[in-house]
Amino acid sequence: GLGDVYKRQQQLQTAFNNSTRTVDRNVDRSMQNAGRASNQGARRVESASDNMSQSLRQANRSFDSTARTASRDFEQLGTEAQRGSRRVEDSVDDAAKHSEKSVGKMSAGMIAKAQIMAQAIVGIVSKVADGAKQIATSAIEGYGNYQQLSGGIQKLYGNMGQSLIDYASANGQTVEEAKAQWQTLEKAQNTMIRNAKEGWRTAGMSANDYMQNVTGFSAALINSLGGDTQKAADIADMAMQDISDNVNTFGTGSVQDIAEVYRAISKGQYQTLDNLNLGFAGTKEGMQKLIDKANELQKANGRAGELSVDSFSDIVEAIHEVQSSMSITGTTSREAMGTVEGSINMAKSAWQNFVAGLGDKDADMKQLTENLVESGGAVLENLKPVVTQIFNSFRCDAVRLCQP
């Protein structure tokens, strides 16, 4: 009768509930096993990472020794992470088999859900392993380039990294005779290195990119200033910001392309002047017109207006004057703090500096980390209105779809 049917229905419901609880218990057991295996892998990763950091701190004799030690420890870091990944994967497989035997076909969906979640853990651990190896390679390569490029800056602007005593000896002078010049060169090279390290903020470049591009025209700049390396350092920084502003304003070339224009002009080659998009032909006559325009601008602002086409430092200053009159100056800084693309480029440069610093025992990692956090914050701030707009668009679409 109906009573028997109802009773049978209740029994089926009870059986279903019991099966569901069995599914939940086995899923929980699956995830706990996967979590324990993941934690074991994470502890191995953390241990290997600590070993890597200790090796880097102890490497104080030469870069080659630092690089080899860092490479071995990063390799260990990746290996341990991969082992952790395999342990998680094995645990997931065992747990899934156990769950399937316990609950049969009714639990297929729940098992699939557990496997998806656990596989996400596997993917994270695997990516840690791959990321560790990539960071190792980038750190070694980045610091190697930094050493080479900063050495070039020291030769061009400074005292070639020599101590006062070594500098005096190399120049056949007493320490007292060499002291003033050594201090001047030391200040100039330190200015250049500092400007390069701040390039992520001022010019949207990593320190390595900054030094690589500025080196191409530095010798001519210093010569045009009669060897005044401190003044050259200041003008070089202005030029690097002007190059970046030009690229971010017109978008018709890369930083390397525009830096090459400066390098060519420093050699008296004006063919690429029109690549600056300032309205002047790529000839010496076009350059003279640019100089004349800059002198007019200076005189209008109560300055001398005596820039010459025969002086490379004057040409750099003239380009700056013209770009300022066109509101190009400062574009990089404005975009870095106010646009998604600009802030992302700034964050990329800060990240490159951070990674290169991992291989440098003398790097100020606290400052590099703060730079990275600051640039990342700018990205998030600029993304807020974009994400809000996307969310609002989806919400509006959902409302329209739900309307009768």
PDB file of N, CA and C in Angstrom, residues 30 54 58 151 163 182 190 239 278 320 333 373:
ATOM      1  N   SER A  30      40.855  12.222   1.100  1.00  0.00           N
ATOM      2  CA  SER A  30      41.690  12.431  -0.100  1.00  0.00           C
ATOM      3  C   SER A  30      42.433  13.753  -0.030  1.00  0.00           C
ATOM      4  N   GLN A  54      71.687  30.783   2.104  1.00  0.00           N
ATOM      5  CA  GLN A  54      72.930  30.703   2.874  1.00  0.00           C
ATOM      6  C   GLN A  54      74.135  30.643   1.949  1.00  0.00           C
ATOM      7  N   GLN A  58      77.336  33.409   1.697  1.00  0.00           N
ATOM      8  CA  GLN A  58      78.716  33.008   1.942  1.00  0.00           C
ATOM      9  C   GLN A  58      79.625  33.230   0.727  1.00  0.00           C
ATOM     10  N   GLY A 151      80.683  47.779 -14.601  1.00  0.00           N
ATOM     11  CA  GLY A 151      82.120  47.954 -14.838  1.00  0.00           C
ATOM     12  C   GLY A 151      82.381  48.940 -15.948  1.00  0.00           C
ATOM     13  N   SER A 163      90.442  51.742  -5.620  1.00  0.00           N
ATOM     14  CA  SER A 163      90.530  52.475  -4.366  1.00  0.00           C
ATOM     15  C   SER A 163      91.383  53.715  -4.595  1.00  0.00           C
ATOM     16  N   TRP A 182      89.980  61.701  -7.646  1.00  0.00           N
ATOM     17  CA  TRP A 182      89.376  60.398  -7.333  1.00  0.00           C
ATOM     18  C   TRP A 182      87.979  60.585  -6.743  1.00  0.00           C
ATOM     19  N   ASN A 190      79.034  56.895  -8.909  1.00  0.00           N
ATOM     20  CA  ASN A 190      77.965  56.560  -7.974  1.00  0.00           C
ATOM     21  C   ASN A 190      76.633  57.183  -8.403  1.00  0.00           C
ATOM     22  N   ALA A 239      68.843  62.528 -20.617  1.00  0.00           N
ATOM     23  CA  ALA A 239      68.691  61.911 -21.939  1.00  0.00           C
ATOM     24  C   ALA A 239      67.919  60.598 -21.859  1.00  0.00           C
ATOM     25  N   LEU A 278      59.925  64.600 -33.970  1.00  0.00           N
ATOM     26  CA  LEU A 278      59.818  65.963 -33.450  1.00  0.00           C
ATOM     27  C   LEU A 278      59.618  66.986 -34.565  1.00  0.00           C
ATOM     28  N   HIS A 320      65.852  67.910 -25.369  1.00  0.00           N
ATOM     29  CA  HIS A 320      65.061  68.010 -24.143  1.00  0.00           C
ATOM     30  C   HIS A 320      64.171  69.254 -24.170  1.00  0.00           C
ATOM     31  N   SER A 333      56.729  58.869 -16.401  1.00  0.00           N
ATOM     32  CA  SER A 333      56.315  58.924 -14.996  1.00  0.00           C
ATOM     33  C   SER A 333      54.807  59.015 -14.865  1.00  0.00           C
ATOM     34  N   VAL A 373      57.180  46.037  -4.404  1.00  0.00           N
ATOM     35  CA  VAL A 373      55.856  46.185  -3.794  1.00  0.00           C
ATOM     36  C   VAL A 373      55.198  47.487  -4.259  1.00  0.00           C
TER      37      VAL A 373
END
